[in-house]
mmCIF file of C-alpha atoms in Angstrom:
data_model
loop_
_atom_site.group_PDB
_atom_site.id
_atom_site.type_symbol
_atom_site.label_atom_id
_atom_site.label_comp_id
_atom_site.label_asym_id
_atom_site.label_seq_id
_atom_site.Cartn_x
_atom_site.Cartn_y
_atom_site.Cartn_z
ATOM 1 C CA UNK A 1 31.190 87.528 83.103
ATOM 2 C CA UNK A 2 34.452 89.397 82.860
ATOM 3 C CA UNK A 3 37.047 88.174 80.911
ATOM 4 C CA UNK A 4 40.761 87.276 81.662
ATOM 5 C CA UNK A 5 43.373 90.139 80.528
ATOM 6 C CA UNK A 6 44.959 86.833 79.718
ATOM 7 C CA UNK A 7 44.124 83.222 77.725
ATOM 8 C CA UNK A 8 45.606 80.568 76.598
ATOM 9 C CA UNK A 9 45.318 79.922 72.739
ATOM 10 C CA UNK A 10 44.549 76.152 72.401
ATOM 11 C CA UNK A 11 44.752 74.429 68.743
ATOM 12 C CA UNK A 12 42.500 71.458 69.430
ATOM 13 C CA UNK A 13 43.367 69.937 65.862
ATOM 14 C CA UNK A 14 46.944 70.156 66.577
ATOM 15 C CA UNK A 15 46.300 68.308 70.113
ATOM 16 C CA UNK A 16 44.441 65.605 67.901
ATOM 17 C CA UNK A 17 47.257 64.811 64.947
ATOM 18 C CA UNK A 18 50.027 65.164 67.464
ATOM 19 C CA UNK A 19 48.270 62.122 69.318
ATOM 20 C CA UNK A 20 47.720 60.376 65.823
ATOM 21 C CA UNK A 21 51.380 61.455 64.742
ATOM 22 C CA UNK A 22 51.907 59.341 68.104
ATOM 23 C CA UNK A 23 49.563 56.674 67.320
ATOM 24 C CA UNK A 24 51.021 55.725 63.668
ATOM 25 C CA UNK A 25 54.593 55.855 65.364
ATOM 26 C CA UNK A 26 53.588 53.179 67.929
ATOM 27 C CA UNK A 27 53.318 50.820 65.233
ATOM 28 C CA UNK A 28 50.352 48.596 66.374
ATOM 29 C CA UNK A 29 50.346 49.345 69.835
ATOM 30 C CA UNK A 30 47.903 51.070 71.593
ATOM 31 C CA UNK A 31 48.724 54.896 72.078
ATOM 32 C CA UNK A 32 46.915 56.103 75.552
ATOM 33 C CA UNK A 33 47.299 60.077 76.917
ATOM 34 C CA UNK A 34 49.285 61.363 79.983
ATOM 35 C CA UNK A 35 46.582 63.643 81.081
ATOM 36 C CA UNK A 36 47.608 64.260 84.930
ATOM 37 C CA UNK A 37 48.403 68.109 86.148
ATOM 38 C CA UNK A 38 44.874 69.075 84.479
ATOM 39 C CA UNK A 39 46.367 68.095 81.150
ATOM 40 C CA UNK A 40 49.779 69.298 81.499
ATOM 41 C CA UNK A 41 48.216 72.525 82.620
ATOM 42 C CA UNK A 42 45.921 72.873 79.206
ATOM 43 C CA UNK A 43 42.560 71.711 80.914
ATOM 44 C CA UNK A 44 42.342 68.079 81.127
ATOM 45 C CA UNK A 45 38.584 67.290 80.312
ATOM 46 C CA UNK A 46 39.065 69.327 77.435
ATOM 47 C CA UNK A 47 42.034 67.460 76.413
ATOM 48 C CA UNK A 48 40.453 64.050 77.084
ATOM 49 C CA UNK A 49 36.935 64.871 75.051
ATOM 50 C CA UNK A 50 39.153 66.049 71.795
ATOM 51 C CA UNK A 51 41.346 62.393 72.189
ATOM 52 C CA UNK A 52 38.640 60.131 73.228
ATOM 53 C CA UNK A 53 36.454 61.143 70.365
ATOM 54 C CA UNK A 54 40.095 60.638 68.419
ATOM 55 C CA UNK A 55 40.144 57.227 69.080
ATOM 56 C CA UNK A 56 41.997 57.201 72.494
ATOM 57 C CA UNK A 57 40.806 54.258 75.360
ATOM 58 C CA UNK A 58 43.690 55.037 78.151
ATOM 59 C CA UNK A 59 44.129 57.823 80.209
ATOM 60 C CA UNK A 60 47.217 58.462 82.884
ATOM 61 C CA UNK A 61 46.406 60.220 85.994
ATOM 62 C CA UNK A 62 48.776 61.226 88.921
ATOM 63 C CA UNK A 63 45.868 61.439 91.750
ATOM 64 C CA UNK A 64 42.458 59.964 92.302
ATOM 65 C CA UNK A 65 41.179 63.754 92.895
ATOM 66 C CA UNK A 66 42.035 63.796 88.843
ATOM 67 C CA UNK A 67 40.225 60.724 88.279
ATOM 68 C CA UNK A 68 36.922 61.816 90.116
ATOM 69 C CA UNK A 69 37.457 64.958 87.771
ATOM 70 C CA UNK A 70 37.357 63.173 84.991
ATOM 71 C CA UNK A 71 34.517 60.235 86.115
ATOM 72 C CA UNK A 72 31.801 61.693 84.101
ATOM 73 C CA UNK A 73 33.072 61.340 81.201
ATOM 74 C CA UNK A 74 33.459 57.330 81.369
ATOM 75 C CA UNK A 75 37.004 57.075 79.831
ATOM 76 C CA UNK A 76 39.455 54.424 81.476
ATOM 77 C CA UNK A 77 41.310 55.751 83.464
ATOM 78 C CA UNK A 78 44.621 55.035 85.433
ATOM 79 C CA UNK A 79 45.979 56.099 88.344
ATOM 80 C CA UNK A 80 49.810 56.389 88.610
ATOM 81 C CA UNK A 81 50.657 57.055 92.229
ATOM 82 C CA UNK A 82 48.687 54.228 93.094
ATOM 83 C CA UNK A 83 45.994 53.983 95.986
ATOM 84 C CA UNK A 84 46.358 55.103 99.678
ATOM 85 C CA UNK A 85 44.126 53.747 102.759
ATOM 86 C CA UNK A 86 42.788 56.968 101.981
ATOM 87 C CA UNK A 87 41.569 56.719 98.380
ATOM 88 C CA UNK A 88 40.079 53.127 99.062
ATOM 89 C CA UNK A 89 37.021 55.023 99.982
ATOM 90 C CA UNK A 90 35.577 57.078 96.556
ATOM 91 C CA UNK A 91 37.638 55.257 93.341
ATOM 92 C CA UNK A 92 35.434 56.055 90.595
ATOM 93 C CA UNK A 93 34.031 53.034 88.475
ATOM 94 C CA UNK A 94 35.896 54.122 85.582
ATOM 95 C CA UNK A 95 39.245 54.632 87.285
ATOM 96 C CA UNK A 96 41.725 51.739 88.413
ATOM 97 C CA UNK A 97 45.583 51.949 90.824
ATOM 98 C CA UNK A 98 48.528 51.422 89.059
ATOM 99 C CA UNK A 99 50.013 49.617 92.048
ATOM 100 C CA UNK A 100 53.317 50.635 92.843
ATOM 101 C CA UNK A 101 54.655 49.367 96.407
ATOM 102 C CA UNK A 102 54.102 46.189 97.849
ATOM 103 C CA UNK A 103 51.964 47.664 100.731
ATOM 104 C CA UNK A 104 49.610 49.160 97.687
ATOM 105 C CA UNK A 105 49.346 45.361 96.260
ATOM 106 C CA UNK A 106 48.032 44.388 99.754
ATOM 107 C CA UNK A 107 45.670 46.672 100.218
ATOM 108 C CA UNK A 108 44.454 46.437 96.733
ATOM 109 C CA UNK A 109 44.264 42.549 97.106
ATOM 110 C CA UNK A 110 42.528 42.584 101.073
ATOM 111 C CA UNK A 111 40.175 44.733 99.337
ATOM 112 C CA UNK A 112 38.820 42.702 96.952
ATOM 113 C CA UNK A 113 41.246 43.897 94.019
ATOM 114 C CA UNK A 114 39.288 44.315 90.466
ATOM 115 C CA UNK A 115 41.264 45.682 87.471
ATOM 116 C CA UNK A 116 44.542 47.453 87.780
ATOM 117 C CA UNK A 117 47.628 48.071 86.590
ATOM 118 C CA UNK A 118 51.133 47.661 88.424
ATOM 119 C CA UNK A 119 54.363 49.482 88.268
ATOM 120 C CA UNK A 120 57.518 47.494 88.059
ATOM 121 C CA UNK A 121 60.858 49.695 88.578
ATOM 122 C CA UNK A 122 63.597 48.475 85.678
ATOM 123 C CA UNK A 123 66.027 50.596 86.840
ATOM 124 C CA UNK A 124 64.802 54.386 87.366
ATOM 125 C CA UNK A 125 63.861 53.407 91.482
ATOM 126 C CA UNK A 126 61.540 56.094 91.542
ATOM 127 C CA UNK A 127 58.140 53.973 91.344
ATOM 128 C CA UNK A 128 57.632 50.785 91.275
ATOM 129 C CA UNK A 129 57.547 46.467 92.705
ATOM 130 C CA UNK A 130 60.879 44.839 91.550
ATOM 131 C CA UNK A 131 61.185 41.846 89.336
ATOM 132 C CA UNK A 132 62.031 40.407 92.610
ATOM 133 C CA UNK A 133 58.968 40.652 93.853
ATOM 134 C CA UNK A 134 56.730 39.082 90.626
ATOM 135 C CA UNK A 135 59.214 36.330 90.456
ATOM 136 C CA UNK A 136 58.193 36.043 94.284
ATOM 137 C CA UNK A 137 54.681 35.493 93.723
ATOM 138 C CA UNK A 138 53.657 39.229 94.645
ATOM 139 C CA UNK A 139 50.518 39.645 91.842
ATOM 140 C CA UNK A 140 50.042 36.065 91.950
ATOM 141 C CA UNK A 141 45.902 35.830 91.656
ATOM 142 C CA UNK A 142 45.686 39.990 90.712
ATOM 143 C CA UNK A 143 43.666 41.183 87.439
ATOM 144 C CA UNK A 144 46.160 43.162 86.160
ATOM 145 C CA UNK A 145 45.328 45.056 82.696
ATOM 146 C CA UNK A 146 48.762 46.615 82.189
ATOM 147 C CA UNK A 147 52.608 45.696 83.484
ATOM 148 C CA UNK A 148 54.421 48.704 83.161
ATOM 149 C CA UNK A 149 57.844 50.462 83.630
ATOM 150 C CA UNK A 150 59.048 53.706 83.160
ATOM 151 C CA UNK A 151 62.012 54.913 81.092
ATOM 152 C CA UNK A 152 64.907 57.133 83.094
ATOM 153 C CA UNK A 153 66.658 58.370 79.865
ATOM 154 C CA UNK A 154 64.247 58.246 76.687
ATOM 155 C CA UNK A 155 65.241 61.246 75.577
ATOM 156 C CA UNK A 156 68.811 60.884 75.741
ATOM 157 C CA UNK A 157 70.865 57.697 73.205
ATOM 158 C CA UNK A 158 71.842 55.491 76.185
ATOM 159 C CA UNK A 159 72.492 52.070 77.052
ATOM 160 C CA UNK A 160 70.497 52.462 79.621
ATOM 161 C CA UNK A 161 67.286 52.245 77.511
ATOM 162 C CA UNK A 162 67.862 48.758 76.447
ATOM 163 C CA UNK A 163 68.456 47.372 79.663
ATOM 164 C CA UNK A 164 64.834 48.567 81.277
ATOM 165 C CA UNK A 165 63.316 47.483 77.586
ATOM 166 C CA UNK A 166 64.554 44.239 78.475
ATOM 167 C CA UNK A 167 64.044 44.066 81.746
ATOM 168 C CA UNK A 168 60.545 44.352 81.100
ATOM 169 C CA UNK A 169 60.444 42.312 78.267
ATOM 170 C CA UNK A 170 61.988 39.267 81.014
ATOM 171 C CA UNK A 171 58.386 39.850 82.556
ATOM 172 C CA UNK A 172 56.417 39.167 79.434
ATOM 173 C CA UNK A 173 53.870 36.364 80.336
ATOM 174 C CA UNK A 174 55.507 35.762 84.337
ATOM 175 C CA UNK A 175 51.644 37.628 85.231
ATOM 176 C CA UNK A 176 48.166 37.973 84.594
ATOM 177 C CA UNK A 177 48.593 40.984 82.831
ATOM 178 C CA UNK A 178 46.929 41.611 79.577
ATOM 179 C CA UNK A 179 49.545 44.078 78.110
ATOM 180 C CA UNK A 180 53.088 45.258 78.730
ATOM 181 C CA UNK A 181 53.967 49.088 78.947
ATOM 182 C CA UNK A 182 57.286 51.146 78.730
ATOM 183 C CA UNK A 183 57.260 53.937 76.191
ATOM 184 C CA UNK A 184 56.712 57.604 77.236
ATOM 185 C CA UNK A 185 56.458 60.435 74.175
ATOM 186 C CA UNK A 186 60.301 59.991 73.965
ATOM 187 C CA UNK A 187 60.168 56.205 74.073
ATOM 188 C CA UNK A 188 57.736 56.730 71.123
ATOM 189 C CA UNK A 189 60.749 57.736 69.389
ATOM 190 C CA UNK A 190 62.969 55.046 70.009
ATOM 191 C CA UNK A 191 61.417 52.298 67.515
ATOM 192 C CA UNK A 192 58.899 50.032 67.658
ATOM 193 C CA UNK A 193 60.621 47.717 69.947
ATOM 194 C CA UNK A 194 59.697 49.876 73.023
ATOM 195 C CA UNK A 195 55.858 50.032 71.929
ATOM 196 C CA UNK A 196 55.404 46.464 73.397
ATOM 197 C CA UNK A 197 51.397 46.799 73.662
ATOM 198 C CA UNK A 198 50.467 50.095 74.617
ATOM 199 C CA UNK A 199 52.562 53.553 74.449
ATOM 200 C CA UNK A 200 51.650 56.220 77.129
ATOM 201 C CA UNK A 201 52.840 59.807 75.650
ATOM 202 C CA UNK A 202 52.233 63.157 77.832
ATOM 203 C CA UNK A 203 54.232 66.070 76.373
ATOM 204 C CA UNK A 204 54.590 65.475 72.767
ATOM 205 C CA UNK A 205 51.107 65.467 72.625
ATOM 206 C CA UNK A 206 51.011 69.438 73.812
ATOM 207 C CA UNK A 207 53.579 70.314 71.531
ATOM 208 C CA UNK A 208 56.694 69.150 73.322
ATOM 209 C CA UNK A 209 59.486 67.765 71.334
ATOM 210 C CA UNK A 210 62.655 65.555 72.748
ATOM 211 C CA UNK A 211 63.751 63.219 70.010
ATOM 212 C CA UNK A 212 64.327 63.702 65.956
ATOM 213 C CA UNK A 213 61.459 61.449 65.528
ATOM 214 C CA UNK A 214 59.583 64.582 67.006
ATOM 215 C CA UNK A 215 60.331 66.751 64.071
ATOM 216 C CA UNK A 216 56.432 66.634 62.946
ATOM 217 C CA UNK A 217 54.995 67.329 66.296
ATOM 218 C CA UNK A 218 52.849 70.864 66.208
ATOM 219 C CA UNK A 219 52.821 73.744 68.641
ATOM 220 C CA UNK A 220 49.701 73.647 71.313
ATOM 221 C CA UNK A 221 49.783 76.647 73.404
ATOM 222 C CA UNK A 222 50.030 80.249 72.671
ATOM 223 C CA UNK A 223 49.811 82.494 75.667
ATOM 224 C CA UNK A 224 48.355 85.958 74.855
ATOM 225 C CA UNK A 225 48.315 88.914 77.265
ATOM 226 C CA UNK A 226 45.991 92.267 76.886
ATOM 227 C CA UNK A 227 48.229 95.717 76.957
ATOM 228 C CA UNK A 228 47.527 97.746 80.617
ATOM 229 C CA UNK A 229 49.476 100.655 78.965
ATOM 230 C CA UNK A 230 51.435 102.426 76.456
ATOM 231 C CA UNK A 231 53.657 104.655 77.287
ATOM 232 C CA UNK A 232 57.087 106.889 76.106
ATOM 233 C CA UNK A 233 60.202 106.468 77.620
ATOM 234 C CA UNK A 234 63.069 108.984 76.795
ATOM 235 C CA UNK A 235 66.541 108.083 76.651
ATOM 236 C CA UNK A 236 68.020 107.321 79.487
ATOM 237 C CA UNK A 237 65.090 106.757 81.739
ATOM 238 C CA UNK A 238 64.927 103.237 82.951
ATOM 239 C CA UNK A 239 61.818 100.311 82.599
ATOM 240 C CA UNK A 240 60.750 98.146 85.844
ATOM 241 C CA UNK A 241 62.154 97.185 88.352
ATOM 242 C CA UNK A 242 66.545 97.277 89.487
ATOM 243 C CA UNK A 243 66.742 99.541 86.696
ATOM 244 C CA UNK A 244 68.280 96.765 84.230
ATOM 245 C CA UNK A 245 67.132 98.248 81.357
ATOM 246 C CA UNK A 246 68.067 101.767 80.283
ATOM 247 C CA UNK A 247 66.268 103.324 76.988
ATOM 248 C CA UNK A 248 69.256 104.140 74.423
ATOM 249 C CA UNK A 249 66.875 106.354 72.502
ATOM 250 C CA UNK A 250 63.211 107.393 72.728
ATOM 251 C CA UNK A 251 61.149 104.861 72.603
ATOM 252 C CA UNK A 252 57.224 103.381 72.593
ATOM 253 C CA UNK A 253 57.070 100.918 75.565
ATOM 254 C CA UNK A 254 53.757 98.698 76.251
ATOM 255 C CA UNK A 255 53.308 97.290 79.588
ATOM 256 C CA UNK A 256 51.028 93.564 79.554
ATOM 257 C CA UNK A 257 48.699 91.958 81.806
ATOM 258 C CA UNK A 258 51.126 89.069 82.376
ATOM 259 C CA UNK A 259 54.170 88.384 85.088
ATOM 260 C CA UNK A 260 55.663 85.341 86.582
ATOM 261 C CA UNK A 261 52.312 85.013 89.010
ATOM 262 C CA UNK A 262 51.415 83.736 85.886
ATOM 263 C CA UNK A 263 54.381 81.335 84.934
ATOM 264 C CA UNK A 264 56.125 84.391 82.678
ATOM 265 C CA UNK A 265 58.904 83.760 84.714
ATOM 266 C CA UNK A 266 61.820 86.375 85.375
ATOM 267 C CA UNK A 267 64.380 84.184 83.015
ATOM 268 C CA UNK A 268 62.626 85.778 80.450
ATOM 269 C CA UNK A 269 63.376 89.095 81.295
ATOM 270 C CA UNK A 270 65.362 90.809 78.238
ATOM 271 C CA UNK A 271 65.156 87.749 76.330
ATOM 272 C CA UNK A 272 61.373 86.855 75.467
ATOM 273 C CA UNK A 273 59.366 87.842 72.462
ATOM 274 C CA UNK A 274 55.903 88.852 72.500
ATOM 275 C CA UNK A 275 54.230 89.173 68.176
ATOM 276 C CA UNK A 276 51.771 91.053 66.995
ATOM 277 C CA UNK A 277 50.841 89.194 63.763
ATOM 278 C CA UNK A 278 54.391 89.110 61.999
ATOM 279 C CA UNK A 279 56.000 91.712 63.798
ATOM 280 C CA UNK A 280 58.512 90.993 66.763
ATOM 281 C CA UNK A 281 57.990 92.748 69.918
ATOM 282 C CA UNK A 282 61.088 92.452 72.606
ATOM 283 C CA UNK A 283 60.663 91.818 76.057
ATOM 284 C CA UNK A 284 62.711 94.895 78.150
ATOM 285 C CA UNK A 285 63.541 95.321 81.655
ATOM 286 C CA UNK A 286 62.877 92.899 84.904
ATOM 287 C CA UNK A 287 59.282 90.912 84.671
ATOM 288 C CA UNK A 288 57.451 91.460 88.216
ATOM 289 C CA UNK A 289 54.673 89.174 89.300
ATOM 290 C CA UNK A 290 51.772 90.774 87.915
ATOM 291 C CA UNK A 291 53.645 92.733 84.493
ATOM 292 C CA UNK A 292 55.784 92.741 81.472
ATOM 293 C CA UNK A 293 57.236 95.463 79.413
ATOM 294 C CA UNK A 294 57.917 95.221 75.655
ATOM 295 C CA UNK A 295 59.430 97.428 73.231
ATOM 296 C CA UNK A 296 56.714 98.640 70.431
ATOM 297 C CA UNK A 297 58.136 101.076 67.915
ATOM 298 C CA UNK A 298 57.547 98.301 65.127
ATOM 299 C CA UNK A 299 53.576 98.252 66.271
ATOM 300 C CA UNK A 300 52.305 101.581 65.892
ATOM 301 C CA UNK A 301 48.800 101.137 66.216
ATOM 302 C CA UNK A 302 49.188 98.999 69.528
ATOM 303 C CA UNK A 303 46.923 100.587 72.289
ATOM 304 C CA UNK A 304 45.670 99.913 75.665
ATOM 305 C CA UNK A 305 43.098 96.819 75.783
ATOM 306 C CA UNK A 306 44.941 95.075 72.147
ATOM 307 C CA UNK A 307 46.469 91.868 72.614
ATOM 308 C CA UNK A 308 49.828 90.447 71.753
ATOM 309 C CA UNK A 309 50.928 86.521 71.849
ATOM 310 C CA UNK A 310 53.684 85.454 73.165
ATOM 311 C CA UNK A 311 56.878 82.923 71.800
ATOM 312 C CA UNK A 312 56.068 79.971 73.511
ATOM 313 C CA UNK A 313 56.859 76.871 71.307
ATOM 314 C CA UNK A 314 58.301 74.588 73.606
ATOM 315 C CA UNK A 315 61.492 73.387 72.359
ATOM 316 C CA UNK A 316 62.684 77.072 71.439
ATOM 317 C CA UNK A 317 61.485 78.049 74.829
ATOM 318 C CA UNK A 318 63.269 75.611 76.668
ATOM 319 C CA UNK A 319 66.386 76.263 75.338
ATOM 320 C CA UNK A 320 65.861 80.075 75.890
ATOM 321 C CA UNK A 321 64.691 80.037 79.255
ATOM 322 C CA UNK A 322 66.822 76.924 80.876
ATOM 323 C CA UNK A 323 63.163 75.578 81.704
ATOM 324 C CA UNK A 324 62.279 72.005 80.875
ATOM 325 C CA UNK A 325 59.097 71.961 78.499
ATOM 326 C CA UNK A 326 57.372 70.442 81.092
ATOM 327 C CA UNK A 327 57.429 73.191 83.241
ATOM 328 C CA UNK A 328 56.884 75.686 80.697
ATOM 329 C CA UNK A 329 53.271 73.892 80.168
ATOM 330 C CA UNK A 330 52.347 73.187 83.691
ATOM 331 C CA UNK A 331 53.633 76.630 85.462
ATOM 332 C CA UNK A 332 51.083 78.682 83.462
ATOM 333 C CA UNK A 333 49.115 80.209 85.816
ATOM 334 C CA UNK A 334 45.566 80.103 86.749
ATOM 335 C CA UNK A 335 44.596 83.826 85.880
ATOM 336 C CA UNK A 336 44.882 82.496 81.854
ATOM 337 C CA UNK A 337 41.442 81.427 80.069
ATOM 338 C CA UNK A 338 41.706 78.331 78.086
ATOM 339 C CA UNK A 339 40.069 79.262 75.180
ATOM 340 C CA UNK A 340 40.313 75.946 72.426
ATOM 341 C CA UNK A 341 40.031 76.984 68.688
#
């Protein structure tokens, strides 16, 4: 099999003690896994066979097509956009709605309901019933497992966090359900009062940190792209494309497998950093879909078919690149091989 000019460096022990980092900081409650978008883009059954031998019991989907990707490997599993007409016909055993509408608790119900889980929106309206509806009567007679929210602002100090902490809180014991959920990686952060009974964190666990309480949380991902070329430029001749960069001096350029086909987006153009061990490589001139240029008079050895790695640590990215770190993770591209140390 031929391999990728490009993979994705996965530390499988830093995946596990960034969930346990998690865990501990939870305080008692249970600490599940946001595992939708293939794992935030870093292969989700991987992901979920490192956790769940961790210790992990919940897992957060977006789509059923996730779910039925993940059946085999008998983990619970939720579902957080819910279930259309359309899903009602191949929900694996292991997999149950997080209801989110009031046509969702219908169907759920008319079809004989079983376990799930149910949305209520405390103030985000994105997802979710309203408090309106429980006090209503809505899950009256449902088996729900979890009553969750979501938070709009958990990374930011607002006042806003306390009112959807209590709002949900108001709904403690007004249902069947067995536990009460608010706290994404962020609400992690905010103290134990947001744990209630189970904390659901997605992109701390990848290496993603939002809060102070983060500080401990260790780098995931490393992209790494294979060199197509090396080349000399002479001063004054330009590198890629719109000719925005212009040699000042001779210099030793190296091209990489690696361009924003592949989520190497053109914001990093003249501003990312590609390594070779300890020594700093720049990123020159406009990345195009497919390559990347970097300068390499500090790597004198480099040659055609070596690979470098690239600065990707999330927070440092972010900032850099105006991306969120969500994006960062989930834009990488399809062309990279996960390869899991």
């Amino acid at each position: 099999m031929t391999c990728s000019p490009l993979r994705l460096r996965l530390d499988g022990d830093a995946l596990v003690a960034n969930w346990r980092l998690l865990r501990d900081m939870s305080e008692g409650a249970a600490c599940g896994a946001a595992v939708k978008a293939d794992g935030y883009g870093l292969g989700a059954r991987e992901v979920v066979r490192r956790l769940a031998e961790a210790g992990c019991r919940d897992f957060f989907v977006a789509l059923w097509s996730e779910a039925r990707a993940l059946a085999d490997l008998g983990v619970p599993v939720s579902v957080l956009h819910g279930v259309r007409a359309e899903d009602m016909a191949d929900r694996p055993a292991n997999a149950r709605p997080v209801l989110n509408t009031v046509e969702q608790v219908r169907r759920w119900r008319e079809a004989g309901g079983g376990p799930c889980d149910v949305m209520v929106d405390t103030g985000m309206n994105r997802l979710g019933i309203s408090a309106e509806d429980v006090a209503a009567g809505l899950l009256d007679g449902l088996a729900i497992e979890t009553l969750m929210s979501h938070l709009a602002c958990a990374d930011e100090d607002v006042s806003l966090n306390g009112r959807q902490r209590a709002a949900l809180a108001a709904l403690g014991g007004r249902t069947s359900a067995r536990r009460l959920s608010i706290a994404n990686s962020a609400g992690i952060a905010l103290g134990p009062d947001y744990a209630f009974d189970l904390t659901r964190p997605g992109i701390a666990l990848y290496g993603g940190r939002q809060h102070a309480g983060h500080v401990a949380i260790r780098q995931v991902v490393t992209p790494e792209a294979q060199v197509v070329q090396r080349r000399r430029v002479r001063a004054g001749e330009i590198v890629g494309y719109n000719a925005t960069f212009t040699a000042p001096r001779d210099m030793e350029v190296a091209i990489l497998n690696l361009g924003y086909a592949d989520g190497y987006l053109r914001c990093f153009s003249g501003k990312g950093l590609a390594r070779l061990g300890e020594v700093v490589l720049p990123v020159i001139g406009r990345i195009s879909m497919d390559l990347t240029a970097i300068a390499v008079d500090a790597a004198p050895a480099l040659a055609e078919g070596d690979w470098v790695a690239l600065d990707y640590a999330l927070p440092e990215t972010s900032a850099l690149s105006g991306l969120s770190q969500y994006e960062l993770l989930t834009g990488l591209g399809s062309r990279f091989e996960r390869k899991w140390d």
